[in-house]
PDB file of N, CA and C in Angstrom:
ATOM      1  N   MET A   1      34.550 -59.150-110.860  1.00  0.00           N
ATOM      2  CA  MET A   1      34.972 -59.972-109.891  1.00  0.00           C
ATOM      3  C   MET A   1      36.036 -58.892-109.107  1.00  0.00           C
ATOM      4  N   THR A   2      36.101 -59.224-107.764  1.00  0.00           N
ATOM      5  CA  THR A   2      36.883 -58.412-106.515  1.00  0.00           C
ATOM      6  C   THR A   2      38.337 -59.013-106.848  1.00  0.00           C
ATOM      7  N   ASP A   3      39.227 -57.986-105.951  1.00  0.00           N
ATOM      8  CA  ASP A   3      40.377 -58.229-105.771  1.00  0.00           C
ATOM      9  C   ASP A   3      40.663 -59.907-105.168  1.00  0.00           C
ATOM     10  N   ALA A   4      39.864 -59.853-104.031  1.00  0.00           N
ATOM     11  CA  ALA A   4      39.914 -61.198-103.412  1.00  0.00           C
ATOM     12  C   ALA A   4      39.315 -62.478-104.263  1.00  0.00           C
ATOM     13  N   GLU A   5      38.478 -62.324-105.278  1.00  0.00           N
ATOM     14  CA  GLU A   5      38.032 -63.073-105.880  1.00  0.00           C
ATOM     15  C   GLU A   5      39.163 -63.250-107.196  1.00  0.00           C
ATOM     16  N   GLN A   6      39.936 -62.217-107.653  1.00  0.00           N
ATOM     17  CA  GLN A   6      40.723 -62.534-108.737  1.00  0.00           C
ATOM     18  C   GLN A   6      42.147 -63.007-108.040  1.00  0.00           C
ATOM     19  N   ARG A   7      42.419 -63.035-106.874  1.00  0.00           N
ATOM     20  CA  ARG A   7      43.670 -63.765-105.895  1.00  0.00           C
ATOM     21  C   ARG A   7      43.067 -64.951-105.970  1.00  0.00           C
ATOM     22  N   ARG A   8      41.855 -65.279-105.375  1.00  0.00           N
ATOM     23  CA  ARG A   8      41.397 -67.028-105.287  1.00  0.00           C
ATOM     24  C   ARG A   8      41.450 -67.380-106.463  1.00  0.00           C
ATOM     25  N   SER A   9      41.557 -66.905-107.928  1.00  0.00           N
ATOM     26  CA  SER A   9      41.192 -67.344-109.204  1.00  0.00           C
ATOM     27  C   SER A   9      42.619 -67.748-109.681  1.00  0.00           C
ATOM     28  N   ARG A  10      43.785 -67.310-109.114  1.00  0.00           N
ATOM     29  CA  ARG A  10      45.135 -67.061-109.706  1.00  0.00           C
ATOM     30  C   ARG A  10      46.126 -67.770-108.498  1.00  0.00           C
ATOM     31  N   GLU A  11      46.681 -68.830-108.537  1.00  0.00           N
ATOM     32  CA  GLU A  11      47.598 -69.160-107.435  1.00  0.00           C
ATOM     33  C   GLU A  11      49.026 -69.876-107.811  1.00  0.00           C
ATOM     34  N   LEU A  12      50.096 -69.217-107.481  1.00  0.00           N
ATOM     35  CA  LEU A  12      51.286 -69.841-107.875  1.00  0.00           C
ATOM     36  C   LEU A  12      51.675 -70.020-109.336  1.00  0.00           C
ATOM     37  N   GLY A  13      51.085 -68.868-109.953  1.00  0.00           N
ATOM     38  CA  GLY A  13      51.215 -68.775-111.456  1.00  0.00           C
ATOM     39  C   GLY A  13      50.383 -69.844-112.283  1.00  0.00           C
ATOM     40  N   ILE A  14      49.091 -70.024-111.763  1.00  0.00           N
ATOM     41  CA  ILE A  14      47.983 -70.831-112.419  1.00  0.00           C
ATOM     42  C   ILE A  14      46.895 -70.186-112.128  1.00  0.00           C
ATOM     43  N   GLU A  15      46.216 -69.710-113.713  1.00  0.00           N
ATOM     44  CA  GLU A  15      45.155 -69.050-113.560  1.00  0.00           C
ATOM     45  C   GLU A  15      43.919 -69.862-113.860  1.00  0.00           C
ATOM     46  N   PHE A  16      43.162 -70.075-112.482  1.00  0.00           N
ATOM     47  CA  PHE A  16      42.081 -71.057-112.547  1.00  0.00           C
ATOM     48  C   PHE A  16      40.857 -70.444-113.187  1.00  0.00           C
ATOM     49  N   GLY A  17      40.965 -69.045-113.179  1.00  0.00           N
ATOM     50  CA  GLY A  17      39.606 -68.816-113.930  1.00  0.00           C
ATOM     51  C   GLY A  17      38.226 -68.789-113.033  1.00  0.00           C
ATOM     52  N   GLU A  18      36.927 -69.041-113.887  1.00  0.00           N
ATOM     53  CA  GLU A  18      35.917 -69.332-113.293  1.00  0.00           C
ATOM     54  C   GLU A  18      35.826 -70.577-112.510  1.00  0.00           C
ATOM     55  N   LEU A  19      36.583 -71.684-112.596  1.00  0.00           N
ATOM     56  CA  LEU A  19      37.034 -72.979-111.986  1.00  0.00           C
ATOM     57  C   LEU A  19      37.052 -72.574-110.643  1.00  0.00           C
ATOM     58  N   SER A  20      37.956 -71.620-110.304  1.00  0.00           N
ATOM     59  CA  SER A  20      38.135 -71.303-108.774  1.00  0.00           C
ATOM     60  C   SER A  20      36.553 -71.253-108.013  1.00  0.00           C
ATOM     61  N   GLU A  21      35.613 -70.182-108.956  1.00  0.00           N
ATOM     62  CA  GLU A  21      34.393 -70.328-108.352  1.00  0.00           C
ATOM     63  C   GLU A  21      33.618 -71.493-108.370  1.00  0.00           C
ATOM     64  N   LYS A  22      33.901 -72.284-108.959  1.00  0.00           N
ATOM     65  CA  LYS A  22      32.649 -73.949-109.117  1.00  0.00           C
ATOM     66  C   LYS A  22      33.644 -74.328-108.089  1.00  0.00           C
ATOM     67  N   LEU A  23      34.981 -74.340-107.981  1.00  0.00           N
ATOM     68  CA  LEU A  23      35.557 -75.321-106.843  1.00  0.00           C
ATOM     69  C   LEU A  23      34.959 -75.157-105.309  1.00  0.00           C
ATOM     70  N   GLU A  24      35.179 -73.766-105.302  1.00  0.00           N
ATOM     71  CA  GLU A  24      34.551 -73.390-104.125  1.00  0.00           C
ATOM     72  C   GLU A  24      33.108 -73.527-103.600  1.00  0.00           C
ATOM     73  N   SER A  25      32.441 -73.626-104.816  1.00  0.00           N
ATOM     74  CA  SER A  25      30.819 -73.740-104.466  1.00  0.00           C
ATOM     75  C   SER A  25      30.589 -75.214-104.531  1.00  0.00           C
ATOM     76  N   HIS A  26      31.704 -76.003-104.904  1.00  0.00           N
ATOM     77  CA  HIS A  26      31.179 -77.565-104.812  1.00  0.00           C
ATOM     78  C   HIS A  26      31.024 -78.119-103.442  1.00  0.00           C
ATOM     79  N   GLU A  27      30.089 -79.393-103.616  1.00  0.00           N
ATOM     80  CA  GLU A  27      30.296 -79.878-102.186  1.00  0.00           C
ATOM     81  C   GLU A  27      31.320 -81.090-102.156  1.00  0.00           C
ATOM     82  N   TYR A  28      31.766 -80.679-100.792  1.00  0.00           N
ATOM     83  CA  TYR A  28      32.893 -81.699-100.300  1.00  0.00           C
ATOM     84  C   TYR A  28      32.700 -83.018 -99.437  1.00  0.00           C
ATOM     85  N   ARG A  29      33.019 -83.647 -99.226  1.00  0.00           N
ATOM     86  CA  ARG A  29      34.282 -84.502 -99.997  1.00  0.00           C
ATOM     87  C   ARG A  29      33.973 -84.850-101.501  1.00  0.00           C
ATOM     88  N   ALA A  30      34.569 -84.874-102.272  1.00  0.00           N
ATOM     89  CA  ALA A  30      34.422 -84.848-103.733  1.00  0.00           C
ATOM     90  C   ALA A  30      35.892 -85.848-103.959  1.00  0.00           C
ATOM     91  N   THR A  31      35.231 -86.897-104.945  1.00  0.00           N
ATOM     92  CA  THR A  31      36.342 -87.586-105.312  1.00  0.00           C
ATOM     93  C   THR A  31      37.012 -87.166-106.880  1.00  0.00           C
ATOM     94  N   LYS A  32      38.221 -87.572-107.004  1.00  0.00           N
ATOM     95  CA  LYS A  32      38.637 -86.823-108.427  1.00  0.00           C
ATOM     96  C   LYS A  32      37.823 -87.331-109.666  1.00  0.00           C
ATOM     97  N   ALA A  33      37.256 -88.306-109.381  1.00  0.00           N
ATOM     98  CA  ALA A  33      36.257 -88.676-110.520  1.00  0.00           C
ATOM     99  C   ALA A  33      34.977 -88.001-110.656  1.00  0.00           C
ATOM    100  N   GLU A  34      34.580 -87.729-109.587  1.00  0.00           N
ATOM    101  CA  GLU A  34      33.447 -86.537-109.523  1.00  0.00           C
ATOM    102  C   GLU A  34      33.921 -85.547-110.261  1.00  0.00           C
ATOM    103  N   LEU A  35      34.852 -84.651-109.772  1.00  0.00           N
ATOM    104  CA  LEU A  35      35.521 -83.295-110.101  1.00  0.00           C
ATOM    105  C   LEU A  35      35.920 -83.257-111.466  1.00  0.00           C
ATOM    106  N   VAL A  36      36.517 -84.464-112.022  1.00  0.00           N
ATOM    107  CA  VAL A  36      36.855 -84.746-113.601  1.00  0.00           C
ATOM    108  C   VAL A  36      35.551 -84.755-114.018  1.00  0.00           C
ATOM    109  N   SER A  37      34.523 -85.150-113.777  1.00  0.00           N
ATOM    110  CA  SER A  37      33.246 -85.515-114.772  1.00  0.00           C
ATOM    111  C   SER A  37      32.453 -84.184-114.626  1.00  0.00           C
ATOM    112  N   GLU A  38      32.501 -83.390-113.441  1.00  0.00           N
ATOM    113  CA  GLU A  38      32.124 -81.936-113.628  1.00  0.00           C
ATOM    114  C   GLU A  38      32.868 -81.117-114.472  1.00  0.00           C
ATOM    115  N   TYR A  39      34.045 -80.820-114.427  1.00  0.00           N
ATOM    116  CA  TYR A  39      34.964 -79.488-114.640  1.00  0.00           C
ATOM    117  C   TYR A  39      36.270 -79.708-115.255  1.00  0.00           C
ATOM    118  N   GLY A  40      36.246 -81.434-115.822  1.00  0.00           N
ATOM    119  CA  GLY A  40      37.465 -81.684-116.417  1.00  0.00           C
ATOM    120  C   GLY A  40      38.071 -81.046-117.600  1.00  0.00           C
ATOM    121  N   GLU A  41      36.881 -80.580-118.563  1.00  0.00           N
ATOM    122  CA  GLU A  41      37.350 -79.712-119.819  1.00  0.00           C
ATOM    123  C   GLU A  41      38.094 -78.143-119.384  1.00  0.00           C
ATOM    124  N   ARG A  42      37.644 -78.115-118.259  1.00  0.00           N
ATOM    125  CA  ARG A  42      37.938 -76.335-117.817  1.00  0.00           C
ATOM    126  C   ARG A  42      39.294 -76.048-118.295  1.00  0.00           C
ATOM    127  N   THR A  43      39.823 -75.092-118.663  1.00  0.00           N
ATOM    128  CA  THR A  43      40.929 -74.790-119.057  1.00  0.00           C
ATOM    129  C   THR A  43      41.946 -74.151-117.822  1.00  0.00           C
ATOM    130  N   LEU A  44      43.238 -74.483-117.482  1.00  0.00           N
ATOM    131  CA  LEU A  44      43.888 -73.673-116.608  1.00  0.00           C
ATOM    132  C   LEU A  44      44.919 -72.800-117.374  1.00  0.00           C
ATOM    133  N   ARG A  45      45.135 -71.630-117.323  1.00  0.00           N
ATOM    134  CA  ARG A  45      46.364 -70.919-117.904  1.00  0.00           C
ATOM    135  C   ARG A  45      47.524 -71.099-116.987  1.00  0.00           C
ATOM    136  N   LEU A  46      48.689 -71.209-117.884  1.00  0.00           N
ATOM    137  CA  LEU A  46      50.245 -71.479-117.299  1.00  0.00           C
ATOM    138  C   LEU A  46      50.808 -70.353-117.825  1.00  0.00           C
ATOM    139  N   PRO A  47      51.777 -69.583-117.166  1.00  0.00           N
ATOM    140  CA  PRO A  47      52.786 -69.119-117.913  1.00  0.00           C
ATOM    141  C   PRO A  47      53.255 -69.438-119.279  1.00  0.00           C
ATOM    142  N   GLY A  48      53.270 -70.799-119.441  1.00  0.00           N
ATOM    143  CA  GLY A  48      54.149 -71.440-120.649  1.00  0.00           C
ATOM    144  C   GLY A  48      53.091 -71.967-121.623  1.00  0.00           C
ATOM    145  N   GLY A  49      51.935 -72.074-121.216  1.00  0.00           N
ATOM    146  CA  GLY A  49      50.844 -72.459-121.916  1.00  0.00           C
ATOM    147  C   GLY A  49      49.334 -72.681-121.275  1.00  0.00           C
ATOM    148  N   GLU A  50      48.547 -73.729-121.869  1.00  0.00           N
ATOM    149  CA  GLU A  50      47.417 -74.153-120.943  1.00  0.00           C
ATOM    150  C   GLU A  50      47.454 -75.629-120.642  1.00  0.00           C
ATOM    151  N   THR A  51      46.403 -76.164-119.788  1.00  0.00           N
ATOM    152  CA  THR A  51      46.224 -77.240-119.677  1.00  0.00           C
ATOM    153  C   THR A  51      44.939 -77.760-119.279  1.00  0.00           C
ATOM    154  N   THR A  52      44.518 -78.876-119.164  1.00  0.00           N
ATOM    155  CA  THR A  52      42.932 -78.909-118.565  1.00  0.00           C
ATOM    156  C   THR A  52      42.884 -79.246-117.068  1.00  0.00           C
ATOM    157  N   PHE A  53      41.929 -79.128-116.467  1.00  0.00           N
ATOM    158  CA  PHE A  53      41.706 -79.584-115.133  1.00  0.00           C
ATOM    159  C   PHE A  53      41.711 -81.120-114.880  1.00  0.00           C
ATOM    160  N   ALA A  54      41.478 -81.821-116.070  1.00  0.00           N
ATOM    161  CA  ALA A  54      41.532 -83.528-116.206  1.00  0.00           C
ATOM    162  C   ALA A  54      42.905 -83.556-115.934  1.00  0.00           C
ATOM    163  N   GLU A  55      43.645 -83.323-117.098  1.00  0.00           N
ATOM    164  CA  GLU A  55      44.839 -83.399-117.203  1.00  0.00           C
ATOM    165  C   GLU A  55      45.934 -83.104-115.890  1.00  0.00           C
ATOM    166  N   THR A  56      45.602 -82.100-115.213  1.00  0.00           N
ATOM    167  CA  THR A  56      46.320 -81.706-113.936  1.00  0.00           C
ATOM    168  C   THR A  56      46.209 -82.912-112.742  1.00  0.00           C
ATOM    169  N   LEU A  57      44.850 -83.392-112.870  1.00  0.00           N
ATOM    170  CA  LEU A  57      44.486 -84.451-112.048  1.00  0.00           C
ATOM    171  C   LEU A  57      44.761 -86.121-112.271  1.00  0.00           C
ATOM    172  N   SER A  58      45.373 -86.131-113.517  1.00  0.00           N
ATOM    173  CA  SER A  58      45.618 -87.335-114.048  1.00  0.00           C
ATOM    174  C   SER A  58      46.474 -88.368-112.892  1.00  0.00           C
ATOM    175  N   PRO A  59      47.652 -87.931-112.342  1.00  0.00           N
ATOM    176  CA  PRO A  59      48.366 -88.540-111.382  1.00  0.00           C
ATOM    177  C   PRO A  59      47.599 -89.236-110.142  1.00  0.00           C
ATOM    178  N   TYR A  60      46.566 -88.894-109.777  1.00  0.00           N
ATOM    179  CA  TYR A  60      45.539 -89.251-109.006  1.00  0.00           C
ATOM    180  C   TYR A  60      44.803 -90.432-109.141  1.00  0.00           C
ATOM    181  N   ASP A  61      44.312 -91.441-108.226  1.00  0.00           N
ATOM    182  CA  ASP A  61      43.506 -92.458-108.559  1.00  0.00           C
ATOM    183  C   ASP A  61      41.903 -91.753-108.641  1.00  0.00           C
ATOM    184  N   ALA A  62      41.206 -92.431-109.560  1.00  0.00           N
ATOM    185  CA  ALA A  62      39.848 -91.776-109.549  1.00  0.00           C
ATOM    186  C   ALA A  62      39.069 -91.644-108.197  1.00  0.00           C
ATOM    187  N   ASP A  63      39.357 -92.441-107.105  1.00  0.00           N
ATOM    188  CA  ASP A  63      38.691 -92.770-105.914  1.00  0.00           C
ATOM    189  C   ASP A  63      39.062 -91.907-104.945  1.00  0.00           C
ATOM    190  N   GLU A  64      40.460 -91.163-105.295  1.00  0.00           N
ATOM    191  CA  GLU A  64      40.970 -90.045-104.236  1.00  0.00           C
ATOM    192  C   GLU A  64      40.109 -89.037-103.929  1.00  0.00           C
ATOM    193  N   SER A  65      40.008 -88.735-102.658  1.00  0.00           N
ATOM    194  CA  SER A  65      39.012 -87.774-102.081  1.00  0.00           C
ATOM    195  C   SER A  65      39.604 -86.260-101.653  1.00  0.00           C
ATOM    196  N   PHE A  66      38.795 -85.424-102.006  1.00  0.00           N
ATOM    197  CA  PHE A  66      39.190 -84.286-101.348  1.00  0.00           C
ATOM    198  C   PHE A  66      38.333 -83.535-100.536  1.00  0.00           C
ATOM    199  N   ALA A  67      38.700 -82.930 -99.614  1.00  0.00           N
ATOM    200  CA  ALA A  67      37.625 -82.412 -98.566  1.00  0.00           C
ATOM    201  C   ALA A  67      37.779 -81.210 -98.760  1.00  0.00           C
ATOM    202  N   SER A  68      38.121 -79.957 -99.769  1.00  0.00           N
ATOM    203  CA  SER A  68      37.895 -78.846 -99.641  1.00  0.00           C
ATOM    204  C   SER A  68      38.302 -78.248-101.318  1.00  0.00           C
ATOM    205  N   ALA A  69      37.844 -76.759-101.474  1.00  0.00           N
ATOM    206  CA  ALA A  69      38.275 -76.388-102.938  1.00  0.00           C
ATOM    207  C   ALA A  69      40.106 -75.904-102.674  1.00  0.00           C
ATOM    208  N   GLY A  70      40.330 -75.636-101.156  1.00  0.00           N
ATOM    209  CA  GLY A  70      41.672 -75.431-100.840  1.00  0.00           C
ATOM    210  C   GLY A  70      42.625 -76.836-101.357  1.00  0.00           C
ATOM    211  N   GLU A  71      42.086 -78.137-100.850  1.00  0.00           N
ATOM    212  CA  GLU A  71      42.849 -79.239-101.147  1.00  0.00           C
ATOM    213  C   GLU A  71      43.022 -79.492-102.761  1.00  0.00           C
ATOM    214  N   VAL A  72      41.787 -79.216-103.563  1.00  0.00           N
ATOM    215  CA  VAL A  72      42.144 -79.434-105.000  1.00  0.00           C
ATOM    216  C   VAL A  72      42.828 -78.529-105.609  1.00  0.00           C
ATOM    217  N   ARG A  73      42.938 -77.309-105.081  1.00  0.00           N
ATOM    218  CA  ARG A  73      43.832 -76.376-105.552  1.00  0.00           C
ATOM    219  C   ARG A  73      45.449 -77.020-105.484  1.00  0.00           C
ATOM    220  N   ARG A  74      45.857 -77.052-104.283  1.00  0.00           N
ATOM    221  CA  ARG A  74      47.188 -77.545-103.754  1.00  0.00           C
ATOM    222  C   ARG A  74      47.449 -78.970-104.776  1.00  0.00           C
ATOM    223  N   ALA A  75      46.414 -79.551-105.128  1.00  0.00           N
ATOM    224  CA  ALA A  75      46.735 -80.888-105.776  1.00  0.00           C
ATOM    225  C   ALA A  75      47.109 -80.304-107.254  1.00  0.00           C
ATOM    226  N   VAL A  76      46.452 -79.614-107.778  1.00  0.00           N
ATOM    227  CA  VAL A  76      46.468 -79.031-108.654  1.00  0.00           C
ATOM    228  C   VAL A  76      48.201 -78.035-109.114  1.00  0.00           C
ATOM    229  N   VAL A  77      48.347 -77.369-108.073  1.00  0.00           N
ATOM    230  CA  VAL A  77      49.868 -76.829-107.836  1.00  0.00           C
ATOM    231  C   VAL A  77      50.907 -77.698-107.936  1.00  0.00           C
ATOM    232  N   THR A  78      50.424 -79.033-107.199  1.00  0.00           N
ATOM    233  CA  THR A  78      51.334 -79.649-106.963  1.00  0.00           C
ATOM    234  C   THR A  78      51.814 -80.599-108.315  1.00  0.00           C
ATOM    235  N   THR A  79      51.009 -81.143-109.301  1.00  0.00           N
ATOM    236  CA  THR A  79      50.875 -81.688-110.167  1.00  0.00           C
ATOM    237  C   THR A  79      51.547 -80.815-111.234  1.00  0.00           C
ATOM    238  N   VAL A  80      51.137 -79.480-111.400  1.00  0.00           N
ATOM    239  CA  VAL A  80      51.817 -78.779-112.576  1.00  0.00           C
ATOM    240  C   VAL A  80      53.123 -78.360-112.439  1.00  0.00           C
ATOM    241  N   GLY A  81      53.415 -78.120-111.312  1.00  0.00           N
ATOM    242  CA  GLY A  81      54.810 -77.761-110.918  1.00  0.00           C
ATOM    243  C   GLY A  81      55.661 -76.627-111.402  1.00  0.00           C
ATOM    244  N   SER A  82      56.620 -76.910-112.081  1.00  0.00           N
ATOM    245  CA  SER A  82      57.556 -76.116-112.739  1.00  0.00           C
ATOM    246  C   SER A  82      56.738 -75.441-113.899  1.00  0.00           C
ATOM    247  N   ASP A  83      55.948 -75.974-114.308  1.00  0.00           N
ATOM    248  CA  ASP A  83      55.148 -75.573-115.746  1.00  0.00           C
ATOM    249  C   ASP A  83      54.365 -74.013-115.262  1.00  0.00           C
ATOM    250  N   ALA A  84      54.059 -73.776-114.162  1.00  0.00           N
ATOM    251  CA  ALA A  84      53.480 -72.497-113.560  1.00  0.00           C
ATOM    252  C   ALA A  84      54.618 -71.444-113.098  1.00  0.00           C
ATOM    253  N   VAL A  85      55.673 -72.032-113.391  1.00  0.00           N
ATOM    254  CA  VAL A  85      56.988 -71.284-112.683  1.00  0.00           C
ATOM    255  C   VAL A  85      57.225 -69.881-113.592  1.00  0.00           C
ATOM    256  N   GLY A  86      57.106 -70.055-115.012  1.00  0.00           N
ATOM    257  CA  GLY A  86      57.315 -69.142-116.059  1.00  0.00           C
ATOM    258  C   GLY A  86      58.720 -69.124-116.433  1.00  0.00           C
ATOM    259  N   ARG A  87      59.489 -67.915-116.331  1.00  0.00           N
ATOM    260  CA  ARG A  87      60.879 -68.049-116.594  1.00  0.00           C
ATOM    261  C   ARG A  87      61.630 -68.701-115.287  1.00  0.00           C
ATOM    262  N   GLU A  88      62.495 -69.533-115.716  1.00  0.00           N
ATOM    263  CA  GLU A  88      63.446 -70.343-114.519  1.00  0.00           C
ATOM    264  C   GLU A  88      64.581 -69.539-114.291  1.00  0.00           C
ATOM    265  N   ARG A  89      65.045 -69.965-113.016  1.00  0.00           N
ATOM    266  CA  ARG A  89      66.254 -69.217-112.513  1.00  0.00           C
ATOM    267  C   ARG A  89      65.947 -67.455-112.847  1.00  0.00           C
ATOM    268  N   TYR A  90      64.765 -67.025-113.012  1.00  0.00           N
ATOM    269  CA  TYR A  90      64.589 -65.684-113.214  1.00  0.00           C
ATOM    270  C   TYR A  90      64.602 -65.091-112.034  1.00  0.00           C
ATOM    271  N   SER A  91      65.107 -63.792-111.826  1.00  0.00           N
ATOM    272  CA  SER A  91      65.102 -63.013-110.567  1.00  0.00           C
ATOM    273  C   SER A  91      64.907 -61.757-110.732  1.00  0.00           C
ATOM    274  N   ASP A  92      64.159 -60.721-110.636  1.00  0.00           N
ATOM    275  CA  ASP A  92      64.102 -59.330-111.031  1.00  0.00           C
ATOM    276  C   ASP A  92      64.708 -58.668-109.988  1.00  0.00           C
ATOM    277  N   ARG A  93      65.409 -59.240-109.017  1.00  0.00           N
ATOM    278  CA  ARG A  93      66.046 -58.448-107.738  1.00  0.00           C
ATOM    279  C   ARG A  93      67.540 -58.264-107.951  1.00  0.00           C
ATOM    280  N   GLY A  94      68.030 -58.502-109.051  1.00  0.00           N
ATOM    281  CA  GLY A  94      69.457 -58.176-109.374  1.00  0.00           C
ATOM    282  C   GLY A  94      70.304 -58.554-108.613  1.00  0.00           C
ATOM    283  N   ILE A  95      71.790 -58.419-109.097  1.00  0.00           N
ATOM    284  CA  ILE A  95      72.732 -59.083-108.355  1.00  0.00           C
ATOM    285  C   ILE A  95      73.745 -58.218-107.634  1.00  0.00           C
ATOM    286  N   GLY A  96      73.417 -56.944-107.664  1.00  0.00           N
ATOM    287  CA  GLY A  96      74.124 -55.834-106.996  1.00  0.00           C
ATOM    288  C   GLY A  96      74.146 -55.735-105.694  1.00  0.00           C
ATOM    289  N   ASN A  97      73.149 -56.476-105.074  1.00  0.00           N
ATOM    290  CA  ASN A  97      73.357 -56.239-103.554  1.00  0.00           C
ATOM    291  C   ASN A  97      73.759 -57.399-102.875  1.00  0.00           C
ATOM    292  N   ARG A  98      73.977 -58.438-103.291  1.00  0.00           N
ATOM    293  CA  ARG A  98      74.636 -59.595-102.742  1.00  0.00           C
ATOM    294  C   ARG A  98      75.706 -59.439-102.141  1.00  0.00           C
ATOM    295  N   LEU A  99      75.642 -59.916-100.659  1.00  0.00           N
ATOM    296  CA  LEU A  99      77.103 -59.874 -99.754  1.00  0.00           C
ATOM    297  C   LEU A  99      77.764 -61.005-100.270  1.00  0.00           C
ATOM    298  N   ASP A 100      79.045 -60.627-100.178  1.00  0.00           N
ATOM    299  CA  ASP A 100      80.099 -61.857-100.246  1.00  0.00           C
ATOM    300  C   ASP A 100      80.132 -62.864 -99.149  1.00  0.00           C
ATOM    301  N   GLU A 101      80.115 -63.746 -98.984  1.00  0.00           N
ATOM    302  CA  GLU A 101      80.296 -64.832 -98.009  1.00  0.00           C
ATOM    303  C   GLU A 101      81.186 -64.397 -97.050  1.00  0.00           C
ATOM    304  N   ASP A 102      82.358 -63.694 -97.561  1.00  0.00           N
ATOM    305  CA  ASP A 102      83.615 -63.385 -96.561  1.00  0.00           C
ATOM    306  C   ASP A 102      83.266 -62.101 -96.132  1.00  0.00           C
ATOM    307  N   ASP A 103      82.486 -61.501 -96.323  1.00  0.00           N
ATOM    308  CA  ASP A 103      81.664 -59.932 -95.580  1.00  0.00           C
ATOM    309  C   ASP A 103      81.669 -60.467 -94.142  1.00  0.00           C
ATOM    310  N   GLU A 104      82.201 -59.714 -93.225  1.00  0.00           N
ATOM    311  CA  GLU A 104      82.355 -59.484 -91.949  1.00  0.00           C
ATOM    312  C   GLU A 104      80.864 -59.316 -91.307  1.00  0.00           C
ATOM    313  N   SER A 105      79.922 -58.508 -92.171  1.00  0.00           N
ATOM    314  CA  SER A 105      78.390 -58.277 -91.766  1.00  0.00           C
ATOM    315  C   SER A 105      77.569 -59.611 -91.869  1.00  0.00           C
ATOM    316  N   VAL A 106      78.026 -60.601 -92.397  1.00  0.00           N
ATOM    317  CA  VAL A 106      77.100 -61.646 -92.536  1.00  0.00           C
ATOM    318  C   VAL A 106      77.205 -62.383 -91.048  1.00  0.00           C
TER     319      VAL A 106
END
């Protein structure tokens, strides 16, 4: 798998794996029902566990239509939400560089 393919298979904390390729090669427009029928049991990995593709699209109506793989990935990211974040309120940036609000350089 090339670097570009690896980046495409992971988006905002969600590991799509082989599903990414499948979605890219799928013929669009496609309904949720078609996508779930074809790929519903595929597993998506999240920092805190796993879910299926079907579970992530469950809020959408069966006749909801998607125009592209990118649109499907956005729907997945939207429904997974904070489950893909990992450790909430975590920053590796540290707090030592923070400027005070009263600092004149702000």
